[in-house]
Coordinates of C-alpha atoms in Angstrom, one line a residue:
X281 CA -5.6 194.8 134.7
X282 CA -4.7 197.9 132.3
X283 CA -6.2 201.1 132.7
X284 CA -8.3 200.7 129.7
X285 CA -9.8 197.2 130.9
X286 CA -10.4 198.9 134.0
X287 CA -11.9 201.8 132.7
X288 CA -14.3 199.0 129.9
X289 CA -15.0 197.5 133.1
X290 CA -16.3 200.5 135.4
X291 CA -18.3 201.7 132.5
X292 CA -19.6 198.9 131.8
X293 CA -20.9 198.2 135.2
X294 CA -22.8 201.3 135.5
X295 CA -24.0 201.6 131.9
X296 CA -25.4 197.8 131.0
X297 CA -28.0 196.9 133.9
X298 CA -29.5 193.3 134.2
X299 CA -33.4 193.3 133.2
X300 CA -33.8 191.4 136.0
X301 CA -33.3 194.9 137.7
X302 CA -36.7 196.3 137.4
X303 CA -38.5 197.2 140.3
X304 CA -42.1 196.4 141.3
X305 CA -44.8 199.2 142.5
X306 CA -44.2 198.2 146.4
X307 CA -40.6 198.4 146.3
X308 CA -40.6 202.5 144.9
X309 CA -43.1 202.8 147.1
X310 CA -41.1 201.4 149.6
X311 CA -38.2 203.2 149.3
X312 CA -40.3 206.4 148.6
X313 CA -41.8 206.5 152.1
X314 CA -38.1 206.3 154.1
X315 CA -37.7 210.0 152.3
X316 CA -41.3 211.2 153.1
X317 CA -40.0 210.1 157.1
X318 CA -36.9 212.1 156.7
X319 CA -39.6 215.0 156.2
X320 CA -41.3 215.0 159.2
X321 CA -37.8 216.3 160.7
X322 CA -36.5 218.2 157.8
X323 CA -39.6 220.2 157.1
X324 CA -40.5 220.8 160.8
X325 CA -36.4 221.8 161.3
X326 CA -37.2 224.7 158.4
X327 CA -40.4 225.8 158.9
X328 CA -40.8 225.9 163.0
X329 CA -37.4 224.8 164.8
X330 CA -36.7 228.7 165.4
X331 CA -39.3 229.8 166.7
X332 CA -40.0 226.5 169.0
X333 CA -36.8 227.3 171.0
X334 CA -37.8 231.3 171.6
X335 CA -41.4 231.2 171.6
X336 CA -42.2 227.6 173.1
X337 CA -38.9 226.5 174.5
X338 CA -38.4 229.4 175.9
X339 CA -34.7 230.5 175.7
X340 CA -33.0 233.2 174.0
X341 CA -33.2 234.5 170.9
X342 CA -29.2 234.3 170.6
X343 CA -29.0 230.9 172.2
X344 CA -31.1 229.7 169.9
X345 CA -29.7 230.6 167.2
X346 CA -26.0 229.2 168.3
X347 CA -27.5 225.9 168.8
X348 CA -28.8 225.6 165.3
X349 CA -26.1 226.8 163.9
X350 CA -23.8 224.3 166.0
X351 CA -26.1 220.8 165.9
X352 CA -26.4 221.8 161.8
X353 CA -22.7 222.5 161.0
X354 CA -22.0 219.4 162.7
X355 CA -24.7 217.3 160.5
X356 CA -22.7 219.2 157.6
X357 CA -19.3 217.5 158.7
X358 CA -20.2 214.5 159.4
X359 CA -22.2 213.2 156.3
X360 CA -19.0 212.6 154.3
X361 CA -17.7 210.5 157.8
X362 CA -20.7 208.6 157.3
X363 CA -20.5 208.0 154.2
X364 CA -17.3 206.5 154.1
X365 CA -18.7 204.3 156.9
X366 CA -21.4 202.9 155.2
X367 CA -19.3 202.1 151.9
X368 CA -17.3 199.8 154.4
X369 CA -20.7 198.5 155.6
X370 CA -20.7 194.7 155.1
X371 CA -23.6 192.4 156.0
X372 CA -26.3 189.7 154.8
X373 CA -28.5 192.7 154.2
X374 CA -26.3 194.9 152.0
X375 CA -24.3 198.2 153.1
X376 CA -27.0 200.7 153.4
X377 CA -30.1 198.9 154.3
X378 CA -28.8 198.0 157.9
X379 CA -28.8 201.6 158.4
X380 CA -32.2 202.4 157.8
X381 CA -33.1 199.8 160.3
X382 CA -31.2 200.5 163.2
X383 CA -31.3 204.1 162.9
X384 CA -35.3 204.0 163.1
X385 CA -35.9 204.0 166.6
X386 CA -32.8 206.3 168.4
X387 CA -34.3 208.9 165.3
X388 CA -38.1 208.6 166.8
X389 CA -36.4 208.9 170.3
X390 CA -34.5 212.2 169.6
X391 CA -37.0 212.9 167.6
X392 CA -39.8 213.4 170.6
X393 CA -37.1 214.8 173.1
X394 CA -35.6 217.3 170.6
X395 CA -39.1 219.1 170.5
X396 CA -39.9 218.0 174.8
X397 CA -39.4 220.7 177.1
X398 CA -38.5 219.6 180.4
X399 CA -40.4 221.2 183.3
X400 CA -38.6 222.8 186.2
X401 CA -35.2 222.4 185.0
X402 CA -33.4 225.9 185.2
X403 CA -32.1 227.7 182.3
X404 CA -28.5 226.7 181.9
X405 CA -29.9 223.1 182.3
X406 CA -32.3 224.0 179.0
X407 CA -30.2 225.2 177.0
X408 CA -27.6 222.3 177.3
X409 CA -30.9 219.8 177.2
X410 CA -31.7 221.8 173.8
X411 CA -28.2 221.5 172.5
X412 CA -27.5 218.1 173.2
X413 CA -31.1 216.3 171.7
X414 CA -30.6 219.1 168.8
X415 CA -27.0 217.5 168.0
X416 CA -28.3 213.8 168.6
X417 CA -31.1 214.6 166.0
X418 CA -29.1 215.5 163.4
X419 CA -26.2 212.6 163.8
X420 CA -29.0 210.1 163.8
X421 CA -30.4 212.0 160.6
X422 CA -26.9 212.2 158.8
X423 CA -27.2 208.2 159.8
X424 CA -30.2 207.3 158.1
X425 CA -30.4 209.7 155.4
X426 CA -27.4 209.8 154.3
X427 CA -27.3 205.7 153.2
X428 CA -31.1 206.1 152.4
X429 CA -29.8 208.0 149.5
X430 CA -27.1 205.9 148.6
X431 CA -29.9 202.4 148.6
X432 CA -31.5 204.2 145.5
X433 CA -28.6 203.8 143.6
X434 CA -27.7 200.0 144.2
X435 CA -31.5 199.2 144.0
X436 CA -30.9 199.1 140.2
X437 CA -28.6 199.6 137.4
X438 CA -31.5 200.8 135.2
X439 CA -31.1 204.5 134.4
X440 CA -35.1 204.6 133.4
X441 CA -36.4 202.7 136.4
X442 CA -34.0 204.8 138.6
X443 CA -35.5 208.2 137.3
X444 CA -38.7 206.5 138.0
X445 CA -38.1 205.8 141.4
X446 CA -37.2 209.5 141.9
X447 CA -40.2 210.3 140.7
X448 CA -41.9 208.5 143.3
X449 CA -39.8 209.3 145.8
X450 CA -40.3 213.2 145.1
X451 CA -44.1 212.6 145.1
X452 CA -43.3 211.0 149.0
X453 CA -41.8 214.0 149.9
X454 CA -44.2 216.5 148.8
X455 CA -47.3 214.2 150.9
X456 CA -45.1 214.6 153.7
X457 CA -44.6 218.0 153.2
X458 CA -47.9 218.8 152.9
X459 CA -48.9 217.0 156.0
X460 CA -46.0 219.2 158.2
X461 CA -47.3 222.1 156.9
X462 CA -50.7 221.9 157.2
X463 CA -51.1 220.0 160.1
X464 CA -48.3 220.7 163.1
X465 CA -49.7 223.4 163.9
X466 CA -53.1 222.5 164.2
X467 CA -52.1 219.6 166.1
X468 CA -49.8 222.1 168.7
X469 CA -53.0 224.2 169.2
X470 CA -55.4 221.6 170.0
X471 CA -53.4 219.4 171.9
X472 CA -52.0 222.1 174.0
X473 CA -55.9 222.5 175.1
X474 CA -57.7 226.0 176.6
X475 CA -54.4 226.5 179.1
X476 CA -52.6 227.2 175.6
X477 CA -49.6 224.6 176.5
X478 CA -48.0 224.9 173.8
X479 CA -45.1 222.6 175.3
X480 CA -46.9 219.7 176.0
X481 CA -48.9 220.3 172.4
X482 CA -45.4 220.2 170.6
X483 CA -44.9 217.0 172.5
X484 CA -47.4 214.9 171.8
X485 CA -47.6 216.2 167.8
X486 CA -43.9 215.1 167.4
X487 CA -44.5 211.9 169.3
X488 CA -47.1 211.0 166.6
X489 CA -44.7 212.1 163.6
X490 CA -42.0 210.0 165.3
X491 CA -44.4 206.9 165.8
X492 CA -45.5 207.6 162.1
X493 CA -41.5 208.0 161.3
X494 CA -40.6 204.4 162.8
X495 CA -43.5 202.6 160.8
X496 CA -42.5 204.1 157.5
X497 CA -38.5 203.0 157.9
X498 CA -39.2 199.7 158.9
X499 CA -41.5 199.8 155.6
X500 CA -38.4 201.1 153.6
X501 CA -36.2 198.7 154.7
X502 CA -38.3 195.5 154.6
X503 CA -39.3 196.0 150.9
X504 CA -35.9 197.1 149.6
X505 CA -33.5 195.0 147.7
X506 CA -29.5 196.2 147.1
X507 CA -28.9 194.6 144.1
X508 CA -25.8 196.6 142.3
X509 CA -22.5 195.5 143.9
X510 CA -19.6 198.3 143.9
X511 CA -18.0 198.6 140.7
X512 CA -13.9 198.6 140.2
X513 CA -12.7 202.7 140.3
X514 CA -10.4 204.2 138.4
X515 CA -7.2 205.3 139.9
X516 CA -7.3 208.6 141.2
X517 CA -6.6 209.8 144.9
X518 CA -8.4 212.6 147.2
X519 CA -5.9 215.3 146.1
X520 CA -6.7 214.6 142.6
X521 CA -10.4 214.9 143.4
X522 CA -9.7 218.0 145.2
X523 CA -7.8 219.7 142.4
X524 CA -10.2 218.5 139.9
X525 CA -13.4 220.2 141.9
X526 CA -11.2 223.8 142.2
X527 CA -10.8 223.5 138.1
X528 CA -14.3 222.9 138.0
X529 CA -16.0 226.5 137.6
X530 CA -19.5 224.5 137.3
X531 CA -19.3 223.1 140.8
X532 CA -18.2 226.5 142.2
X533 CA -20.8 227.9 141.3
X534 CA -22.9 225.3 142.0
X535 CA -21.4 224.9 145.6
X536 CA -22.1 229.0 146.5
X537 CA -25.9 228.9 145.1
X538 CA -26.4 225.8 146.7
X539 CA -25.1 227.5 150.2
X540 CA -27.4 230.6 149.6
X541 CA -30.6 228.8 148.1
X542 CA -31.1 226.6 151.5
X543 CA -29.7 229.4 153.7
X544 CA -33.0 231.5 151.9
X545 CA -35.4 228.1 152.3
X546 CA -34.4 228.0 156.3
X547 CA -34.9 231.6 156.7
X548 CA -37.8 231.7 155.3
X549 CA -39.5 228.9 157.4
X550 CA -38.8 230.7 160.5
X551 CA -40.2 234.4 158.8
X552 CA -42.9 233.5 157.6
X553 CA -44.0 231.7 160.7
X554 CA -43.9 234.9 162.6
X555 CA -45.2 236.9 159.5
X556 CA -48.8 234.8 160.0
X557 CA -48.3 235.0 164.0
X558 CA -47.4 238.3 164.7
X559 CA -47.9 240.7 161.7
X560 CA -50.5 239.3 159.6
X561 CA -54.0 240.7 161.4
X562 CA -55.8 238.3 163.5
X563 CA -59.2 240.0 162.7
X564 CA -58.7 239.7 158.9
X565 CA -57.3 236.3 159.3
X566 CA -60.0 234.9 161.3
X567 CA -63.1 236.5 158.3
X568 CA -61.0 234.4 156.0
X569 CA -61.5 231.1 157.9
X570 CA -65.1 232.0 158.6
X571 CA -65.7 232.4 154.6
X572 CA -63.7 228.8 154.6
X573 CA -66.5 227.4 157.2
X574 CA -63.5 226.9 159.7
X575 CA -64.8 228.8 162.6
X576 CA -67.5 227.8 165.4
X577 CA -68.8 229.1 169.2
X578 CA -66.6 229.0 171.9
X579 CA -66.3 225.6 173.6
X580 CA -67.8 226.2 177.6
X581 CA -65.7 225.2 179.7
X582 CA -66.0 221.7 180.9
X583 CA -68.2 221.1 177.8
X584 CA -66.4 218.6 174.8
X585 CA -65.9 220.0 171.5
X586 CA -68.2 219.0 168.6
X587 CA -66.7 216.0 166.8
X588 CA -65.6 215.8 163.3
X589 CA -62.1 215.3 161.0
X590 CA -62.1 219.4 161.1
X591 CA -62.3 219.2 164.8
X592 CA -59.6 216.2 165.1
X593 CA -56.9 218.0 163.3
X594 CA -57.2 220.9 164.8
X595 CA -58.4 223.0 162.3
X596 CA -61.8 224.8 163.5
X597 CA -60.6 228.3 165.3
X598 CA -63.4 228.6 168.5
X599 CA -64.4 231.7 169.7
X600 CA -66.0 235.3 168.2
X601 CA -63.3 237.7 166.4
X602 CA -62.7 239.9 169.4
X603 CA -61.3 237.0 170.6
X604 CA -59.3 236.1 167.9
X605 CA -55.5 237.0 169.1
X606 CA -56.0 234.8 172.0
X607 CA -56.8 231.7 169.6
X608 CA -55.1 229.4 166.9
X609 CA -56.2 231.8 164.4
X610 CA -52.8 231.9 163.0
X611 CA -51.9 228.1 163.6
X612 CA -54.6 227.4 160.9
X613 CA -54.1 230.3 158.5
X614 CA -50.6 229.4 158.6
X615 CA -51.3 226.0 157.6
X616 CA -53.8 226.3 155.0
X617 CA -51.5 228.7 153.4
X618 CA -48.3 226.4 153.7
X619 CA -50.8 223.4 151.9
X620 CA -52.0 226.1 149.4
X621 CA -48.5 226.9 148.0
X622 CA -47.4 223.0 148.3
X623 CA -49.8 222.0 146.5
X624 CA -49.1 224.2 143.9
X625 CA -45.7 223.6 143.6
X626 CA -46.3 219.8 143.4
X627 CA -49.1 220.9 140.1
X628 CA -46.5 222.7 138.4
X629 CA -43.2 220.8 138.9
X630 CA -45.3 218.3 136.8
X631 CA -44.9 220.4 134.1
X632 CA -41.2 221.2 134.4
X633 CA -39.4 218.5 132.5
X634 CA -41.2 219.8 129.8
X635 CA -40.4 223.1 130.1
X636 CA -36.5 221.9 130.9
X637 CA -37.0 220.2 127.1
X638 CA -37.7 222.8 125.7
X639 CA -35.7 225.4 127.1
X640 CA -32.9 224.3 129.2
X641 CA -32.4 223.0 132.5
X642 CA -30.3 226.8 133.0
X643 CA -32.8 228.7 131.5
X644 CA -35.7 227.4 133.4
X645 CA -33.5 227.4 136.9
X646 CA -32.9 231.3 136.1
X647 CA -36.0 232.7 134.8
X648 CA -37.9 230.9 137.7
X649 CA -35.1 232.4 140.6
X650 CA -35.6 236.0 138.7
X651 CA -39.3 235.9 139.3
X652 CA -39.2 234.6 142.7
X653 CA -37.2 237.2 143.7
X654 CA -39.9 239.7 142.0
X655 CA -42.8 237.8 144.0
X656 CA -40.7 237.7 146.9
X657 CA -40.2 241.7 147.1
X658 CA -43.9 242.4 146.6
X659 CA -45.2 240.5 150.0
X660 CA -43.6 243.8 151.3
X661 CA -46.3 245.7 150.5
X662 CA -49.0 244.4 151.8
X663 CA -51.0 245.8 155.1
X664 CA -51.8 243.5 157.9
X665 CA -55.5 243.1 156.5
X666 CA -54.2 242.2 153.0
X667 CA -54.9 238.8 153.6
X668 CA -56.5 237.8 150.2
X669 CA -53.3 239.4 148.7
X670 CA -50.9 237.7 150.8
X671 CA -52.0 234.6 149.7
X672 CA -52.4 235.3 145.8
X673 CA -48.5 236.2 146.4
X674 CA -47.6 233.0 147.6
X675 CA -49.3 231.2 144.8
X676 CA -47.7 233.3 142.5
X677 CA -44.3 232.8 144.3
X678 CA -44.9 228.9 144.5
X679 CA -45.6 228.7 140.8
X680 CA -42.6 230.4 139.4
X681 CA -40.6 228.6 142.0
X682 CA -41.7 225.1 141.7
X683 CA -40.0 224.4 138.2
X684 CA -36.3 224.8 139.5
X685 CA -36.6 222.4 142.5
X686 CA -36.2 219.2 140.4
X687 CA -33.7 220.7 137.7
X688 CA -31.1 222.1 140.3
X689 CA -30.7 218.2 141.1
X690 CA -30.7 217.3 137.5
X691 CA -27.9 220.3 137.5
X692 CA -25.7 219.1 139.6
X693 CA -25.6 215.4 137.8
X694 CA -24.6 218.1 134.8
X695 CA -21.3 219.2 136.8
X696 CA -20.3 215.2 136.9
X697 CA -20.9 214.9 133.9
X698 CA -18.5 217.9 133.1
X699 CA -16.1 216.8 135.0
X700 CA -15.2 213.7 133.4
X701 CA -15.5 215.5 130.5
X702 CA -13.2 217.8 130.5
X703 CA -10.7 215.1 133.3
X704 CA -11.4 211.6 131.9
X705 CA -12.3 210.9 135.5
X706 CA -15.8 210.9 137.4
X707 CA -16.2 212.0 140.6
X708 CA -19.8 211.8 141.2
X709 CA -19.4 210.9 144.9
X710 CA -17.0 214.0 146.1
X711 CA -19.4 216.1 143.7
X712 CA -22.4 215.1 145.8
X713 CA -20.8 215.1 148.7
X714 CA -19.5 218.7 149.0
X715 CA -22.9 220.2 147.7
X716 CA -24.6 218.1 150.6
X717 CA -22.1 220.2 152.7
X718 CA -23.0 223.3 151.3
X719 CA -26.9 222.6 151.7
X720 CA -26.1 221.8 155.4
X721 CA -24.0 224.7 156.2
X722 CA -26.7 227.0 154.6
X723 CA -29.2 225.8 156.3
X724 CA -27.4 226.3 159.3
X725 CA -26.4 229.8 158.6
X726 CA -30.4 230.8 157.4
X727 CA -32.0 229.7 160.7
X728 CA -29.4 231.6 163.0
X729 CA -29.1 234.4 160.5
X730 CA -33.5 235.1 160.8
X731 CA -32.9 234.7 164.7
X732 CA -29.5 236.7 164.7
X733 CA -31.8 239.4 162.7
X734 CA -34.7 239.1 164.6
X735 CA -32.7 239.8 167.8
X736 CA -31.1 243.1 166.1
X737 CA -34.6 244.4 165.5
X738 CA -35.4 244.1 169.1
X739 CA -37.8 241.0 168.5
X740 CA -39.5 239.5 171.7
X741 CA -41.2 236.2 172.0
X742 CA -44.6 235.7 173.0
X743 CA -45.3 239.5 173.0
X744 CA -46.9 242.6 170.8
X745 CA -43.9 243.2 168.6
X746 CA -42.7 246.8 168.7
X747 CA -42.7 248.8 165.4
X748 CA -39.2 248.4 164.4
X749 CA -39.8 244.6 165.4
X750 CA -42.7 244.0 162.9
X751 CA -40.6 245.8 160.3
X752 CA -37.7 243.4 160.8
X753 CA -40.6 240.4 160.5
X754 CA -41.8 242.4 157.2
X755 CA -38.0 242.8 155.7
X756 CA -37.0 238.5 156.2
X757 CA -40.3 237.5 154.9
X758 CA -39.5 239.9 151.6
X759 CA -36.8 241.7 150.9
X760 CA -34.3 240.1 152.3
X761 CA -35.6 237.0 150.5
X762 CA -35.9 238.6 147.5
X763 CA -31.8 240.1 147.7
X764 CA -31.0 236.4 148.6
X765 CA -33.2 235.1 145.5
X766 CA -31.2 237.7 142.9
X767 CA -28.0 236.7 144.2
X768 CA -28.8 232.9 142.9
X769 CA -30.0 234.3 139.6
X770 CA -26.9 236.3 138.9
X771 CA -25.0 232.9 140.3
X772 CA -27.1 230.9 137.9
X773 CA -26.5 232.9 134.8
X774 CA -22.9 232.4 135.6
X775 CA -23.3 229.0 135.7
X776 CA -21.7 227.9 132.0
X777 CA -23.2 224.6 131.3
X778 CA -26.5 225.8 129.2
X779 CA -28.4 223.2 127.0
X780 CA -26.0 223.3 124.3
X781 CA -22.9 222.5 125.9
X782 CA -25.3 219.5 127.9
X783 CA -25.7 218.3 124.5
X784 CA -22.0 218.6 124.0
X785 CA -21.7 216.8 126.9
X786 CA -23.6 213.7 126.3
X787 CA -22.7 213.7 122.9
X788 CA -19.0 213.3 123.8
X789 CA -19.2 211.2 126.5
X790 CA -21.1 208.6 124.5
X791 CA -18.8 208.5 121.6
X792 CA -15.5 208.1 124.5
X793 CA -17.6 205.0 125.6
X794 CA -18.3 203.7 122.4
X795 CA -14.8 204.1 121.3
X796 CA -14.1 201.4 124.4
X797 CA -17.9 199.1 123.7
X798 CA -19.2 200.7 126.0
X799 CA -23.4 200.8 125.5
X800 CA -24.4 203.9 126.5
X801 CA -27.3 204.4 129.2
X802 CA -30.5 206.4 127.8
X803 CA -31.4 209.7 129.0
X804 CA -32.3 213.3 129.3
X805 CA -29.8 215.4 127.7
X806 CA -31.6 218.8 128.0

């Protein structure tokens, strides 16, 4: 076959879907709620893995950080292995789907032991424990997550249903977001009862996650279908690929903001968790929850707490104020705050592919970076008691945020796009692939960055933080975030693909295909 039969072929697969290829309500729902499981790991990696190990786990600070950045770097490496594996999976139930299922229960396994901490055991023996189930966790995540992604593209051929399967996959993920952060905490503190055992409260919260984990893959993989077979490629080797991505000033840029935009989202999880536990005043925190109805007597010991859905999860904080450092004050303020600013973000990325019509997928991305970084800065000045302000920051922060979550993704489609454009070849696959290696390896390098930080300013678990300390808690939840923040602006505005040259783009690449018949696939050219 010549190369232009090939390449009539190739494009032809990818562009002229079968209308038999639609797909029902309970299959996007389906394969929505295999990401949302992925999120009950994910989220609880960002927002509390750090301070599990040092506050609850109990090791140091340094450790700690050394293992993250270890078991993560490794996840980083070996997601293109896996990949390559499961394009050579073969079986009655497609390539990627066998995955899903077999990964379910070793993930719900590590899963519970990753956040167990064994009892007697001596240090040395921890810290290897800690390594070891952290490094299992995240090979059996690369596992499952990595052909979860690839089942939504051989679902269908149909770029419309596709986009609306994202669309209920991304509404999965932010549920399950909303549940981690709001509710883990809760959970921790009531579970880990009036002896504060915060161990065996982590336990049993991740063993319900994990048993609510297994249930949702076994529901992704029994109502999927891969339906898309793989399509001829054209010729080109790795080292083409290669030399194509380093002429690709898109991707390069692409690749560094990716790095430092999940580096930021990783070291922010663990600062703000100890900007709610440790600077934040519990006094002030606990009259907010008492306006909110969330506070009640102290429960007499021996006596069973009053029951109710409050109650269950957690969130009613017992006791008077004076006694208010010594309770889950901070647990629930923490939580409510985290399900504040989700749901805002989930309100306004409704609006953003309007605003990415209108004004550029770039432009958008930019202006809402810009203003984070603004928001970010101005948490700095508030006083432990500013508690209403705190909060009206991190609405403000979600909201001008929110909008560049979805485009970024959109984005990087953008620098395929460019790169056949300006090669005649696409490289979707290596595109993805290397910016899933830069999300890896930042979040890896966020998480031990806070604790390598937090170490420098002389931070110590489980204790009043010294001066300097609560200064170094102020500076990650703030400034440091908001340096981070302008450095993927200025990335961003170097980023050369704006809405006109997307236009270009698409414009071009349909004309090359209907030079050859090829039909081409509707879509979003902003």
């Amino acid at each position: 076959m010549d190369r232009r039969a090939m390449y009539r072929l190739y494009h032809r697969s990818i562009s002229m879907p079968e209308p038999s290829q639609k797909l029902s309500f309970l299959e996007k729902t389906g394969y929505s709620v295999g990401d949302a499981a992925a999120n009950f790991v994910f989220m609880t990696m960002i927002l509390f893995q750090s301070n599990f190990y040092t506050d609850v786990f109990g090791i140091a600070i340094g450790t700690a950080a050394n293992i993250i950045l270890f078991a993560r770097l490794w996840d980083a490496f070996f997601d293109p292995l896996m990949g390559v594996m499961a394009d050579r999976t073969n079986t009655r139930w497609g390539k990627f789907r066998p995955w899903i299922l077999f990964t379910a229960l070793p993930w719900c396994v590590c899963m519970y032991f990753a956040y167990s901490t064994p009892v007697g055991w001596s240090t040395n023996a921890r810290i290897v424990y800690a390594a070891v189930t952290n490094i299992l966790l995240m090979t059996i995540y690369s596992a499952n997550n990595m052909p979860y992604s690839a089942l939504g593209g051989v679902m269908t051929g149909d770029m419309d249903e596709r986009a609306r399967l994202n669309s209920y996959r991304f509404v999965a993920v932010n549920v399950a977001q909303f549940i981690v952060g709001g509710f883990t905490l809760p959970l921790v503190a009531k579970f880990a009862g009036p002896e504060h055992n915060k161990q065996r409260g982590w336990e049993i919260t991740m063993g319900i996650w994990a048993g609510l984990c297994l249930v949702l893959f076994l529901i992704t993989f029994l109502t999927t279908r891969e339906r898309i077979q793989p399509a001829p490629r054209q010729k080109s080797s790795p080292g083409q690929d290669f030399k194509d991505l380093l002429g690709n000033s898109p991707w390069a840029v692409m690749f560094v903001m990716t790095l430092v935009h999940f580096a930021i989202l990783a070291l922010r999880g663990g600062a703000y968790y100890n900007y709610y536990h440790y600077y934040a005043d519990k006094a002030a925190l606990y009259d907010w929850l008492q306006a909110l109805h969330l506070t009640a007597p102290a429960v007499a010991p021996g006596t069973q707490a009053p029951g109710g859905i409050l109650e269950t999860l957690g969130y009613i904080v017992h006791g008077e104020k004076s006694q208010a450092t010594d309770s889950n004050v901070a647990d629930v303020a923490n939580s409510i705050i985290n399900m504040l600013g989700t749901g805002v973000t989930i309100m306004v990325i409704i609006g953003s592919p309007f605003l990415s019509k209108a004004f550029g997928k770039k432009a958008i991305a930019v202006a809402g970076f810009a203003l984070t970084a603004i928001s970010s800065a101005t948490l700095y000045l508030m006083k432990p008691v500013d508690v209403s302000g705190m909060i009206t920051i991190t609405l403000i922060t979600s909201a001008v945020y929110a909008p560049t979550i979805p485009l970024l993704w959109a984005m990087f489609a953008d620098v395929a796009d460019y790169s056949e454009w300006k090669t005649g070849r696409r490289a979707t696959g290596i595109i993805f692939a290397t910016i899933g290696f830069a999300l890896k390896a930042g979040l890896s390098l966020g998480s031990a960055s806070f604790l390598w930080l937090m170490a420098m300013y002389g931070y110590h678990a489980n204790q009043d933080q010294s001066p300097r300390a609560l200064e170094g808690i102020r500076m990650c939840s703030s400034i440091y975030l908001a340096i981070l923040f302008a450095v993927c602006t200025g990335l961003l505005l170097a980023f050369k693909i704006n809405k006109r040259m997307t236009l270009q783009i698409a414009t071009d690449l349909a004309g090359r295909r209907k030079m050859f018949g090829i039909q081409s696939a509707p879509g979003d050219a902003s």
